[in-house]
Every structure is written in C-alpha cells, then in structure tokens.
XYZ file of C-alpha atoms in Angstrom:
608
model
C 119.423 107.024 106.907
C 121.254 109.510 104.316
C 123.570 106.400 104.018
C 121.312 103.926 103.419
C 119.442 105.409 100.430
C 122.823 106.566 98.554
C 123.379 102.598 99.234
C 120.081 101.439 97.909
C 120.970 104.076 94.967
C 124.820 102.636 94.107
C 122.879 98.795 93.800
C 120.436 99.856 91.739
C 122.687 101.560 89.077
C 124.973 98.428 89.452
C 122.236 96.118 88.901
C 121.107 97.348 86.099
C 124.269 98.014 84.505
C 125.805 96.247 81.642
C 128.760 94.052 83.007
C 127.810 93.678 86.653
C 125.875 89.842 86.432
C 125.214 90.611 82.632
C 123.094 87.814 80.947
C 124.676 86.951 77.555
C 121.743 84.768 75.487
C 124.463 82.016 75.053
C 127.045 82.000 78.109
C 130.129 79.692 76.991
C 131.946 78.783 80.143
C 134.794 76.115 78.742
C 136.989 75.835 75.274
C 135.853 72.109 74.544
C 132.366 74.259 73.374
C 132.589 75.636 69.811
C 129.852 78.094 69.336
C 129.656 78.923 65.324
C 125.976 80.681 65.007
C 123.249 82.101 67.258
C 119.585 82.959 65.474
C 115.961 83.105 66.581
C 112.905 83.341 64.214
C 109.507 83.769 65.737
C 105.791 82.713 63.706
C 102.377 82.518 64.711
C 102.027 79.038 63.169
C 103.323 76.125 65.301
C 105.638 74.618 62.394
C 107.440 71.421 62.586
C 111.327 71.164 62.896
C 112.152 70.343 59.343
C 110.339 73.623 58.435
C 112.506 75.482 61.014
C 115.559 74.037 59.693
C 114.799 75.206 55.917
C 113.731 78.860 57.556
C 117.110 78.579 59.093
C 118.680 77.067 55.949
C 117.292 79.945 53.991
C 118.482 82.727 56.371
C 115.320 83.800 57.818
C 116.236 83.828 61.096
C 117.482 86.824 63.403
C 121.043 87.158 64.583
C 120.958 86.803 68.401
C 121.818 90.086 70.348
C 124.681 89.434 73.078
C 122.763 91.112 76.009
C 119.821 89.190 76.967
C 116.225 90.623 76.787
C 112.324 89.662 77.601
C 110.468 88.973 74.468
C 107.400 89.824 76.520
C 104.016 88.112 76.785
C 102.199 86.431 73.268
C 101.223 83.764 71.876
C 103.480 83.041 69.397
C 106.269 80.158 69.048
C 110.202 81.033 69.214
C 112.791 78.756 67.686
C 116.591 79.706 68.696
C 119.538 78.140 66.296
C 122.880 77.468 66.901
C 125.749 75.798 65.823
C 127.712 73.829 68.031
C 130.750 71.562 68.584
C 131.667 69.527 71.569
C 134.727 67.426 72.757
C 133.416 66.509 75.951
C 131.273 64.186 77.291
C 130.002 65.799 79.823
C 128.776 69.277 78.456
C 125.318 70.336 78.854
C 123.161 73.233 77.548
C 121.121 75.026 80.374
C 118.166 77.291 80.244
C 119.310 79.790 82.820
C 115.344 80.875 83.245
C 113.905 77.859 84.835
C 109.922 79.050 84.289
C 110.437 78.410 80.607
C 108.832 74.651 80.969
C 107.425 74.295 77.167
C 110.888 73.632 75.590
C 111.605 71.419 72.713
C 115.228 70.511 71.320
C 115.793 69.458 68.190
C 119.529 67.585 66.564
C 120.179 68.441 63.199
C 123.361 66.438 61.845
C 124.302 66.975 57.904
C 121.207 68.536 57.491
C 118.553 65.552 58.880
C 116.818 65.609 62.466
C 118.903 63.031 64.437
C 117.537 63.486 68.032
C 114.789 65.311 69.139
C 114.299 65.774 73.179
C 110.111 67.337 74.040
C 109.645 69.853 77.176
C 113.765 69.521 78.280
C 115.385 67.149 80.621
C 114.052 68.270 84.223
C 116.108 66.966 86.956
C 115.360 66.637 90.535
C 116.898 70.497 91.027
C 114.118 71.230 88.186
C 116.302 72.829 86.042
C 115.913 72.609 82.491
C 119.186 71.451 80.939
C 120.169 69.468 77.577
C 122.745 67.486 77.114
C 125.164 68.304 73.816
C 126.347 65.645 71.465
C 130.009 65.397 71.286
C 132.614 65.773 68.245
C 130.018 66.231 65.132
C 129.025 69.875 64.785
C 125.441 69.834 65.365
C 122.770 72.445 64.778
C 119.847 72.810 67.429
C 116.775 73.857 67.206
C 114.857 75.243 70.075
C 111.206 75.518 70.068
C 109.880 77.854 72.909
C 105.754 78.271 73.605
C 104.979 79.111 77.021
C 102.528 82.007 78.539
C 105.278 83.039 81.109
C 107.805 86.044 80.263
C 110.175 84.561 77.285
C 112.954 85.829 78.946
C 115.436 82.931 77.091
C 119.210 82.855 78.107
C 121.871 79.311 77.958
C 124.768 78.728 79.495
C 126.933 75.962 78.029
C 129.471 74.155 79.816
C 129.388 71.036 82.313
C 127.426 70.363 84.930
C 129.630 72.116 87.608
C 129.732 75.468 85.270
C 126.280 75.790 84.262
C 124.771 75.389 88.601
C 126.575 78.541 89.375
C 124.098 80.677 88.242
C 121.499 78.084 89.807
C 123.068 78.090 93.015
C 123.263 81.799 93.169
C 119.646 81.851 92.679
C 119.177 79.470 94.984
C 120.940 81.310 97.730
C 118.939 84.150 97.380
C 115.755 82.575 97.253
C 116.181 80.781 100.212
C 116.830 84.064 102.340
C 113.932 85.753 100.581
C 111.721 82.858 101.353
C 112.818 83.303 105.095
C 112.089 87.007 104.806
C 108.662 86.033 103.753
C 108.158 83.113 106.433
C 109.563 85.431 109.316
C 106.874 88.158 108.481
C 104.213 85.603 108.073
C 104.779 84.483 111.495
C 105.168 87.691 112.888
C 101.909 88.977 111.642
C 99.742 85.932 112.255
C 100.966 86.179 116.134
C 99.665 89.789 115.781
C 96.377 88.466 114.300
C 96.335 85.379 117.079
C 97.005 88.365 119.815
C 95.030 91.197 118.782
C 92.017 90.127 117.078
C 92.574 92.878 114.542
C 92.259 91.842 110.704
C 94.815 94.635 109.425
C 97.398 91.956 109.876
C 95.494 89.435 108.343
C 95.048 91.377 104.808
C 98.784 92.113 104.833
C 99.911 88.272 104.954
C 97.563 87.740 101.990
C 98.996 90.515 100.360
C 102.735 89.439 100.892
C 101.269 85.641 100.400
C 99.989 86.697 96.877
C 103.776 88.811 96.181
C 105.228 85.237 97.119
C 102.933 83.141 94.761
C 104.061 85.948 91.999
C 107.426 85.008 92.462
C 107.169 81.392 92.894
C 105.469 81.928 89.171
C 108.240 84.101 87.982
C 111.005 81.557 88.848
C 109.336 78.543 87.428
C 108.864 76.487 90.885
C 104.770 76.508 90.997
C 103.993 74.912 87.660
C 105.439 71.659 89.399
C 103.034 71.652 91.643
C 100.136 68.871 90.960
C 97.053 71.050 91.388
C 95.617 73.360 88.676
C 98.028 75.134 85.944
C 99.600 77.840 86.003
C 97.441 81.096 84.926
C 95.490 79.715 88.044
C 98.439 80.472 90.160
C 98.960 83.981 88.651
C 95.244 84.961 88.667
C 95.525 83.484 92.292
C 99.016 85.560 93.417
C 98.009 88.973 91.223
C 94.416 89.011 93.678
C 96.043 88.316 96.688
C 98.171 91.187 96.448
C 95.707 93.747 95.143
C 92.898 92.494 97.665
C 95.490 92.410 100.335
C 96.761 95.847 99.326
C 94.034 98.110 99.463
C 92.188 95.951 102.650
C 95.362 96.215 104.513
C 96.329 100.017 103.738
C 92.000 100.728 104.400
C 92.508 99.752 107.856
C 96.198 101.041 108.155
C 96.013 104.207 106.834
C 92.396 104.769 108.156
C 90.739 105.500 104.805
C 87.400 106.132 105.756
C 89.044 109.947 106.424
C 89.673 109.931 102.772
C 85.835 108.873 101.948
C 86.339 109.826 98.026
C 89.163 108.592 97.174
C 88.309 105.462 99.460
C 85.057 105.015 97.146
C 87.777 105.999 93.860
C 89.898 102.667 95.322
C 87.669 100.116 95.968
C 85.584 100.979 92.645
C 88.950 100.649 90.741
C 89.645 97.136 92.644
C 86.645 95.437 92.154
C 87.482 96.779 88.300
C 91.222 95.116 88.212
C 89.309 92.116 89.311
C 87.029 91.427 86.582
C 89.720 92.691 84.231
C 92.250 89.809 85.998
C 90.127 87.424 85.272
C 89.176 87.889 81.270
C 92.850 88.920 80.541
C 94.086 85.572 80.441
C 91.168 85.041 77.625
C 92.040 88.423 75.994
C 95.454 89.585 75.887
C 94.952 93.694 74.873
C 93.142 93.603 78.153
C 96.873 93.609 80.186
C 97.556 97.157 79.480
C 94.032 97.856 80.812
C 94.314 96.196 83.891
C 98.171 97.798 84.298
C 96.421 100.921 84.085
C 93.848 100.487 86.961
C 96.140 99.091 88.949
C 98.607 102.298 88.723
C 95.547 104.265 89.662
C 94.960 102.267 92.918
C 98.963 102.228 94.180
C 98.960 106.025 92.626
C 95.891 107.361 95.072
C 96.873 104.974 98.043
C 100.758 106.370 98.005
C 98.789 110.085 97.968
C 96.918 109.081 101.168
C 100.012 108.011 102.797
C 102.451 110.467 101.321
C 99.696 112.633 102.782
C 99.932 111.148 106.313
C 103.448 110.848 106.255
C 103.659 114.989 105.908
C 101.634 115.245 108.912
C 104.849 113.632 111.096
C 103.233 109.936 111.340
C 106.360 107.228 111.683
C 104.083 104.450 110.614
C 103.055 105.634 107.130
C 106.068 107.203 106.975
C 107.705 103.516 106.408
C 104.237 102.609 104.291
C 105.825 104.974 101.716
C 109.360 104.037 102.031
C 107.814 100.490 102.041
C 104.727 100.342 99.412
C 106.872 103.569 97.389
C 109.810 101.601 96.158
C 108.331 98.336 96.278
C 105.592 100.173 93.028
C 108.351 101.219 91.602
C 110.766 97.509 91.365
C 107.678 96.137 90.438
C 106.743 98.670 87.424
C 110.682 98.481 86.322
C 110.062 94.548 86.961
C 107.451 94.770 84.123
C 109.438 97.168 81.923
C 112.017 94.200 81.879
C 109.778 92.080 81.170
C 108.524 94.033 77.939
C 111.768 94.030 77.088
C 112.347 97.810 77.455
C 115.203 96.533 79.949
C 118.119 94.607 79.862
C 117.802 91.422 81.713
C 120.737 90.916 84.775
C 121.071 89.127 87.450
C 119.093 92.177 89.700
C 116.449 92.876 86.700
C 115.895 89.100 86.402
C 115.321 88.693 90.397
C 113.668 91.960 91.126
C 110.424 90.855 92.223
C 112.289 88.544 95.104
C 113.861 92.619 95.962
C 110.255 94.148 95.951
C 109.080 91.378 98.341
C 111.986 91.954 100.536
C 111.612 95.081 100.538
C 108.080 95.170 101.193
C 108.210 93.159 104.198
C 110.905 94.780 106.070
C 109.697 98.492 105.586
C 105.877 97.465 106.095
C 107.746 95.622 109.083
C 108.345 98.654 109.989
C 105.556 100.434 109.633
C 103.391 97.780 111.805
C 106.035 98.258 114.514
C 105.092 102.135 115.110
C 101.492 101.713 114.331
C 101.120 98.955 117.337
C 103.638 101.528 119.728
C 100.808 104.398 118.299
C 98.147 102.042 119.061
C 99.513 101.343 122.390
C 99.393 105.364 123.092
C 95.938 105.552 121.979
C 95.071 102.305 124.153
C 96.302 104.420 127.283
C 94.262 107.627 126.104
C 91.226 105.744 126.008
C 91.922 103.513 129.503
C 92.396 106.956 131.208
C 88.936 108.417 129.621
C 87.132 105.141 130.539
C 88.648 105.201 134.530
C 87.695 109.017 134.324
C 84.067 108.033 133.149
C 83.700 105.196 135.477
C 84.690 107.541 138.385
C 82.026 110.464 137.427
C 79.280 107.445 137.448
C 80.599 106.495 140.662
C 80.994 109.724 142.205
C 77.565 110.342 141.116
C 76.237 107.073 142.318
C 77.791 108.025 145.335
C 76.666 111.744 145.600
C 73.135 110.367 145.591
C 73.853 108.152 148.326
C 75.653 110.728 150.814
C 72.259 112.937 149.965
C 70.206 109.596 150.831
C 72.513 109.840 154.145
C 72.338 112.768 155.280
C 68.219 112.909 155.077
C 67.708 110.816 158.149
C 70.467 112.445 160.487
C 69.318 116.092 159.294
C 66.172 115.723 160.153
C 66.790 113.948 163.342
C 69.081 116.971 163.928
C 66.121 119.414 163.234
C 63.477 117.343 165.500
C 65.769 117.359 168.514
C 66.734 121.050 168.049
C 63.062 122.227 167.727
C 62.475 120.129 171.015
C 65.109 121.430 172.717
C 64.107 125.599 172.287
C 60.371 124.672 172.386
C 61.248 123.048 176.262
C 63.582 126.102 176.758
C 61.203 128.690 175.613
C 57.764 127.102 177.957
C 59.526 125.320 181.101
C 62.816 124.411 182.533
C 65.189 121.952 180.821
C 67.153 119.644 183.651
C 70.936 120.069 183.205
C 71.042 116.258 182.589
C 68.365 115.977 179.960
C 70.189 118.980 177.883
C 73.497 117.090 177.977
C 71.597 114.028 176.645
C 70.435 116.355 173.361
C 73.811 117.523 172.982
C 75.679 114.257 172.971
C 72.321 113.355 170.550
C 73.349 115.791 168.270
C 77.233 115.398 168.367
C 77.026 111.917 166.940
C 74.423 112.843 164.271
C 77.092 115.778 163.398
C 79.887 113.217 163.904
C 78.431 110.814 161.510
C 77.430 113.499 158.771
C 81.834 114.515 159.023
C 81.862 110.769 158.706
C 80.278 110.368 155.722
C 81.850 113.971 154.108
C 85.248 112.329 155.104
C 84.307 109.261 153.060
C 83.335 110.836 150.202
C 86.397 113.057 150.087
C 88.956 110.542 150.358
C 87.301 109.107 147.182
C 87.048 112.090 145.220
C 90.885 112.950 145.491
C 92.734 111.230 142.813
C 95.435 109.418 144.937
C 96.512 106.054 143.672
C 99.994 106.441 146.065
C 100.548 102.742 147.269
C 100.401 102.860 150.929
C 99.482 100.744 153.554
C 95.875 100.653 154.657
C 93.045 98.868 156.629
C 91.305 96.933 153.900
C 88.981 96.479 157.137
C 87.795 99.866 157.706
C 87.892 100.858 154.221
C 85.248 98.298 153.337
C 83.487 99.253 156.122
C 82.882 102.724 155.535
C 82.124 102.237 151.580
C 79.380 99.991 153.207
C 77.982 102.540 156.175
C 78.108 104.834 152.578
C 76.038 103.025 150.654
C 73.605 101.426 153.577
C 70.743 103.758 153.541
C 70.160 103.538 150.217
C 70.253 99.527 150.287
C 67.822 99.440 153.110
C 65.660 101.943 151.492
C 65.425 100.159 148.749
C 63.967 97.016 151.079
C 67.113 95.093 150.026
C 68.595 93.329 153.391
C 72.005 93.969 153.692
C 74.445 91.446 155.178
C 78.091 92.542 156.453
C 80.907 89.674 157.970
C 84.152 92.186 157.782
C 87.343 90.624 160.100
C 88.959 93.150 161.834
C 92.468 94.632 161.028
C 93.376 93.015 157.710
C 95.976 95.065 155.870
C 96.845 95.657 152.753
C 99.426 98.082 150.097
C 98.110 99.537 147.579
C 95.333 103.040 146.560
C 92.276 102.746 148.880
C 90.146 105.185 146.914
C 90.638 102.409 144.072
C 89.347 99.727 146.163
C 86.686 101.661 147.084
C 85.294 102.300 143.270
C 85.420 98.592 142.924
C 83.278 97.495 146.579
C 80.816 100.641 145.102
C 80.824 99.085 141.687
C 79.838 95.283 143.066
C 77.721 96.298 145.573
C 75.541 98.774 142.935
C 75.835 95.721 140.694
C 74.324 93.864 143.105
C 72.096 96.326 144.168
C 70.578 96.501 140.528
C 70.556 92.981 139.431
C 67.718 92.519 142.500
C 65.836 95.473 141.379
C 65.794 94.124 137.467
C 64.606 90.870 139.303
C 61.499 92.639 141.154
C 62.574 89.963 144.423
C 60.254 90.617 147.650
C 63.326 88.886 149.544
C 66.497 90.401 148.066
C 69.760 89.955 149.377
C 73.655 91.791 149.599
C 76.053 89.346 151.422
C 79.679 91.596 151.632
C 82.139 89.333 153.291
C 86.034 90.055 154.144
C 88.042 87.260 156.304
C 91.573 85.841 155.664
C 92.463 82.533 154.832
C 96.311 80.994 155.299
C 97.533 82.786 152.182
C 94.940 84.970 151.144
C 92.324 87.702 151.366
C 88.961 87.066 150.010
C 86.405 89.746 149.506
C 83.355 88.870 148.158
C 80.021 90.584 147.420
C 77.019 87.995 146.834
C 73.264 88.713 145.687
C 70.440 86.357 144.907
C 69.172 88.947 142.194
C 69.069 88.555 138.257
C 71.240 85.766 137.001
C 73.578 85.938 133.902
C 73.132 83.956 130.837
C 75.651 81.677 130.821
C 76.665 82.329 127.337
C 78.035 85.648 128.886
C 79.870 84.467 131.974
C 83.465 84.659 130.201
C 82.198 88.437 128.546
C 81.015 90.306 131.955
C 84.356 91.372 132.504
C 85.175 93.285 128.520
C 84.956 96.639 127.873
C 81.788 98.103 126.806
C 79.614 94.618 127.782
C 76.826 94.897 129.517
C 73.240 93.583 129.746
C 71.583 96.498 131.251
C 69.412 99.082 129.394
C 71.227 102.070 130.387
C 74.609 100.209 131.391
C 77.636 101.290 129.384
C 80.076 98.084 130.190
C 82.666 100.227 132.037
C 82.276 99.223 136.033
C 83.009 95.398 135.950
C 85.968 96.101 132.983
C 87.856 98.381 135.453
C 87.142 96.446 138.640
C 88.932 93.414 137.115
C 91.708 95.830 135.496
C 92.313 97.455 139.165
C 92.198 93.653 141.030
C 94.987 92.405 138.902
C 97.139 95.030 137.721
C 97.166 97.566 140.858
C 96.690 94.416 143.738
C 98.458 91.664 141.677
C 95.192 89.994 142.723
C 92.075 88.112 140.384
C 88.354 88.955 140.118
C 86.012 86.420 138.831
C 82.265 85.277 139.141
C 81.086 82.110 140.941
C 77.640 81.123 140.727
C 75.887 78.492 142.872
C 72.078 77.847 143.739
C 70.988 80.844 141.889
C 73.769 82.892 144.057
C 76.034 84.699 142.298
C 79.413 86.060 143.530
C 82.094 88.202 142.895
C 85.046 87.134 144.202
C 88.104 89.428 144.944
C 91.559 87.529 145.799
C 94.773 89.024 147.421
C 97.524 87.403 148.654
C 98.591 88.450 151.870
C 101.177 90.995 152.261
C-alpha cells in the first residue's frame, strides 16, 4: 500500500509539472508553419472584427504567455491574434479544448477581412479545427464567448499532427467511460439484488461526476436536447444529491444526528444556490463554499469511522478524500491559479476514476460487513423462534402431564384405600401397577421429547422422520383436543431421512401451532389438523392441513419473509425459519397450497 501512494505521489508532481504533457497556447508541430505574433485582448463589448484588427493594429493586445492557462468563468469576449505563414496545403489550426464551441475566425490579408469562418469547422470527430491559408502571411482573429472554462490552447500542423493530442484524449476517455459503465453495472445488480437504495444514490452520484465531465470535454453540448447550463445544473445535483444520500445510508449518519441536520441543511442550500448562479455569477464562490462545508463534515464522519478500524469507510476516505481534493485543484486550474497539462486539463476523468474504484472498494467490505451482521441477526431470530417454541411447547408438556398425573393420583389413592379396609387380590394389584407403569412410561416419554428438542444439536445424522413426527404430534395432542380441534394423523412407517431432528421438529411445532391458531382466529365449531407423511417414487411429502382462517391472497408470496405476519401478537419469525430450515438444512422446499378453503403447508424431500 506504502507503494502505491508514493506512486500516486510521483504522478501527481509529474502531472503538474512544467514539461511533462505541457500545453503551449500555440503548439507548432511542422516548419512549413511560420508563426510571427501571438496576442489576446479581452472587452466586455462584443465588437466586430475590423474593430479587433485596429485594437490589434494599435497594440492593445496582450502578448500570449507560452504555458497555457484557464481564463476562468465570465462573460466577457476574447479575441487571440496571430500571424501566420503557410506552404502547405494541408495545414490546419486546432483548438486542442474541444468544449470551446462559440469560436469565430477571422482572415485578415494586407490589412482587409478576406475570410471569415462562424462557430469553427466541426467534423464528425467534433473537433474544432480551421484550416490555414497557404503562402500569404495572414493575420487571424479569434473571437471566443462561451460560458464553459476558457481554457484556449492550438496546435498547428496537418491533420495527422494536430489528432495526437485528440487521440490521446480519446484513449483515455474511453477507459474512463468503461470505469464508469463497469461500476454502473455493478451497483445496479446490487440495487436489482438487494433492494437497498445506498447503491442507487451512488450511481446518481457517479452518473452526475460523468455528466460533469462529458461538460468539461465538450461532448454534451452536441446533444439535441436542452443547452448546456442544463447539463451542468443537471451533473453538479446529481453528484451533491447522490453524495450526501449515498454516504447517509453508508456511513449511518443518523449516529451523527447534528452534523446529519448541519448536511442536509447545507444541501438543500447548494441547491437553491445551483440554480440562481447561472443567473448571478458572484453567487459561484458562495455555492463553492457550502459545498466545502458538506465534503468537509462528511470526510469528519468517515475519517471518524475509519479510526474506529472500519475497512469500508476506511476506502470512503481514501475514495471521497482524494477525489475532494482533484476536484478542488480541478477548479484551481480552472481559475487559472494552475498551469493547464495534459493531467490538470483531464483531472476530473482522474477524480471519477478514482472515485469509483476506491468507493468500489468500500461497497465490497460494507456488503462482507453486512453479510456478518446478516448472520448475527439469523442466529438471534433462530434463538427467538426456539424460546417461543420451547415455550409453546413447555405449556403443552404441562397440558400433558395433567391427565396422566392425576390418573396416577386416582389409582394410587384406590390402591392404599383397598389396602388399608380389605384385601387386595394379587392379580388386581398387578393390574394397578402395570396401570401406573405406562402412565410413568408415557410422562419419561414426553420428558424425553422435550429434551431432545431443547439440546442444540443440528449434527446431520440419520433418523426416523417417522417417529420423529410422531412424537412432536403425541406432544402437542392434548392441547389440540382440548382445544375441541379434531386432530387427524396418516404417518407411513419407517421413512428415513439425514439431517438435525430437533430442527424438524421446530418446524412440525411451528405448522401445526399455525394451524392450531388460524382455527381459533376463525371461531370454527368443526375445526380441523390433517398431518400427513407418506413417500412417493422420488420424494417425501409432509404436509400439515387446516380448514381455519384463510390468507389474503395479496399475501400468499409474503407468509414466508421475515418479520410478516397477520396475527396480533405474531412477530413473523416461525414460517421465515421453517422455509430457511426446509431448503437450506434438507435441500428440500416449503410452500402453501390452498384448495376449497383448505390450506396446506407442504414440506418436500427427496429421498435419500
């Protein structure tokens, strides 16, 4: 990693060096080009050429630095003059900065406007490129009005000379564009899958970077819908929304409740100042302002996070950090308080690489922290819906035992009363004692039962399916009949299966108290439990059916989420977890089938 930042460190002194990519204002690549003078003049007043030719004439214009510079954001109109002499055909004059549409050429020749060429000669590559007159020495006259950065920079030579720059540019806007596609794909599959709208806000954040530099290179203004300070009002929203909406939900601001409120005050604020900028230009500084203020307390929250050892805002910083600051030295070069290079002039294509791959990043560790939290919560949800079983099921071993206890308790008060006043046959006292054995034997029974459930074991091991289902039944039969619910077992004998049989019990319990409350909501007279377990040629089908309370159909494809459930005091765990233990422990598939006002839950196996 050490590496990698004294590498991002060595690029960023070379790219803004002097020689490295250096933009001269007026590149000569060939000797057939003559270049005498180089001047620029700027007014408020849009003048006509034969007035810029006498300002020229009469020495009022500016001698042209060599390095090439922003002249920043205004309103005012630039003319550039130079002298030049040609002995080639095919020579050309190229604006290197292609977002510079509102161009206008003029051709002086011995002092009278000979050829004058409006908004430059766009080819199909839209670049802006002029073509020079050959032999004569010719002074032209370049009028430049345009609300984009006047960053202004030629290159003369022929047509071969003048595209390297172009297709240099081109180059590296075509793998920045597939940066940007890449991540957009990537996080809209993470929207599709997860239903969670962080990823959303950060592809209209990144979308909004990209409009910026579509903007910033001169390619959206060719598009046929609206004009341009639409586009940058558009891409300068999209970012800032997506920003501060994506880091809310990333960096969980609602822990930061103050400086949340600070944020979102200061964005709707940066909005309303977006929008009457482009009618009043002081207003820029303003809005820079606010928006410095928002990066500056969201890189505090994460900085803040990072400390505390998480990965994921750890590569926010890294991410959102440097990204602030190519975009802040992106608008010092734009100001002019930079020279303009090759890097300085592409820097915003940088930032959005930048962005994506470290915010790439970022996502990565938050979904693997997400993922831990998922499994924190799945084990608290099993662990709550085996305390309401184990309750449920307390209350029916209690139910249980009532009957057999007090059977016990009638036969031994029998047996010492006929002790105590007359003689007891030999016969009739074995009788009371084999009475009492199988009430004792089914109270183990039922203690057995409940045991094997309460221990934790989810070892995968062969078991009777068969006898498991029956004794969850025999468990939860008293209760049932008690509660004048008739209760209908068909169980075939012997069927086998591998897996934990204390998890197959929790889900029989959990249909059959479904069941068992659905007829109770329903107040029915003639309610009805149907358990069934039988084999077919590939599978096994167990299958708990009621005639109780139906469900709306417009929740027959939510019964099975977390947390859903139509019952007063239900809490949406049981049927969750049922489904989660039929497919993922028994490879199997749970679902509901309804027919003639019976419904159904259906458990299929295959067989081993």
């Amino acid at each position: 990693m050490e590496v990698f930042y004294r590498l991002i460190i060595v690029i960023l002194l070379l790219g803004l060096g002097k020689n490295l990519f250096a933009y001269d204002y007026i590149t000569v690549h060939n000797d057939t080009i003559k270049l005498s003078n180089s001047f620029f003049y700027v007014t408020e007043e849009d003048i006509s050429p034969q007035k810029a030719f006498e300002l020229y004439k009469q020495n009022s214009f500016q001698q042209l630095p060599k390095n090439a510079k922003s002249f920043g954001f205004d309103k005012k109109y630039y003319w550039f003059a130079f002298e030049l002499e040609s002995n080639d055909e095919d020579n050309f004059l190229d604006i290197i900065n292609t977002s510079l549409f509102v161009c206008e050429l003029n051709y002086f020749r011995d002092g009278a406007l000979s050829n004058q060429v409006k908004k430059g000669t766009i080819n199909k590559d839209k670049r802006i490129r002029f073509t020079i007159d050959k032999s004569k020495t010719t002074t032209y006259l370049l009028k430049v009005y345009t609300k984009n950065p006047k960053f202004i920079a030629f290159g003369l030579g022929n047509e071969i000379e003048v595209e390297k720059h172009h297709s240099k540019q081109l180059l590296l806007f075509s793998f920045v564009s597939g940066v940007f596609l890449f991540t957009l794909i990537i996080n809209f599959f993470l929207f599709a899958r997860l239903q969670d709208k962080t990823y959303l806000y950060y592809i209209l954040h990144i979308s909004g970077l990209f409009i910026s530099l579509l903007i910033t290179l001169g390619y959206i203004h060719f598009l046929p819908i609206f004009k341009v300070p639409f586009w940058v009002l558009l891409g300068l929203l999209m970012q800032f929304i997506g920003l501060v909406l994506f880091s809310d939900k990333f960096l969980q601001l609602y822990k930061f409740q103050k400086i949340r409120k600070i944020i979102f005050n200061a964005l709707y604020v940066s909005i309303i100042l977006g929008i009457f900028a482009f009618f009043y230009g002081p207003l820029h500084e303003l809005l820079f302002f606010v928006l410095f203020v928002i990066f500056g307390l969201l890189f505090y929250i994460a900085l803040n996070i990072a400390w505390n050892g998480s990965k994921s805002a750890q590569y926010y910083v890294l991410g959102t950090g440097i990204t602030i600051l190519i975009a802040f030295a992106y608008t010092l070069t734009h100001k002019g308080f930079l020279p303009y290079t090759f890097f300085t002039f592409n820097l915003l294509q940088f930032a959005l690489t930048w962005d994506a791959v470290f915010l790439t990043f970022a996502i990565a560790f938050r979904l693997e922290q997400l993922q831990k939290d998922n499994l924190v919560k799945e084990r608290i949800l099993k662990l709550k819906a085996r305390e309401d079983t184990l309750s449920s099921m307390m209350s029916n071993v209690t139910h249980q035992w009532r009957t057999p206890l007090a059977q016990l308790g009638s036969m031994i008060t029998t047996l010492r009363t006929k002790f105590e006043f007359s003689d007891v046959p030999k016969d009739e006292s074995i009788d009371y004692l084999d009475n009492m054995s199988k009430q004792l034997k089914f109270l183990s029974q039922t203690v057995e039962t409940f045991n094997n459930f309460t221990i934790d074991n989810q070892e995968e091991i062969i078991f009777n399916l068969s006898n498991t289902v029956n004794e969850t039944v025999s468990m939860l039969h008293g209760d049932i009949i008690s509660a004048n619910i008739q209760l209908s077992v068909s169980i075939q004998e012997n069927i086998f299966i591998k897996g934990s049989s204390n998890l197959i019990e929790q889900v029989i319990l959990t249909l059959i108290q479904n069941a068992k409350e659905a007829i109770l909501d329903s107040n029915l007279s003639n309610g009805k439990i149907d358990v069934s377990l039988k084999t077919t040629l590939d599978d096994i089908l167990l299958s708990v059916s009621d005639n109780g309370k139906q469900i709306e159909f417009d929740y027959r494809d939510t019964i099975f989420e977390p947390f859903f459930t139509t019952k007063k005091n239900g809490n949406g765990i049981g049927l969750y977890l049922a489904k989660k233990i039929i497919e993922e422990n028994y490879k199997g598939k749970l679902e509901l089938i309804i027919d003639n006002n019976i419904k159904t839950f259906l458990c299929e196996f295959k067989k081993m």
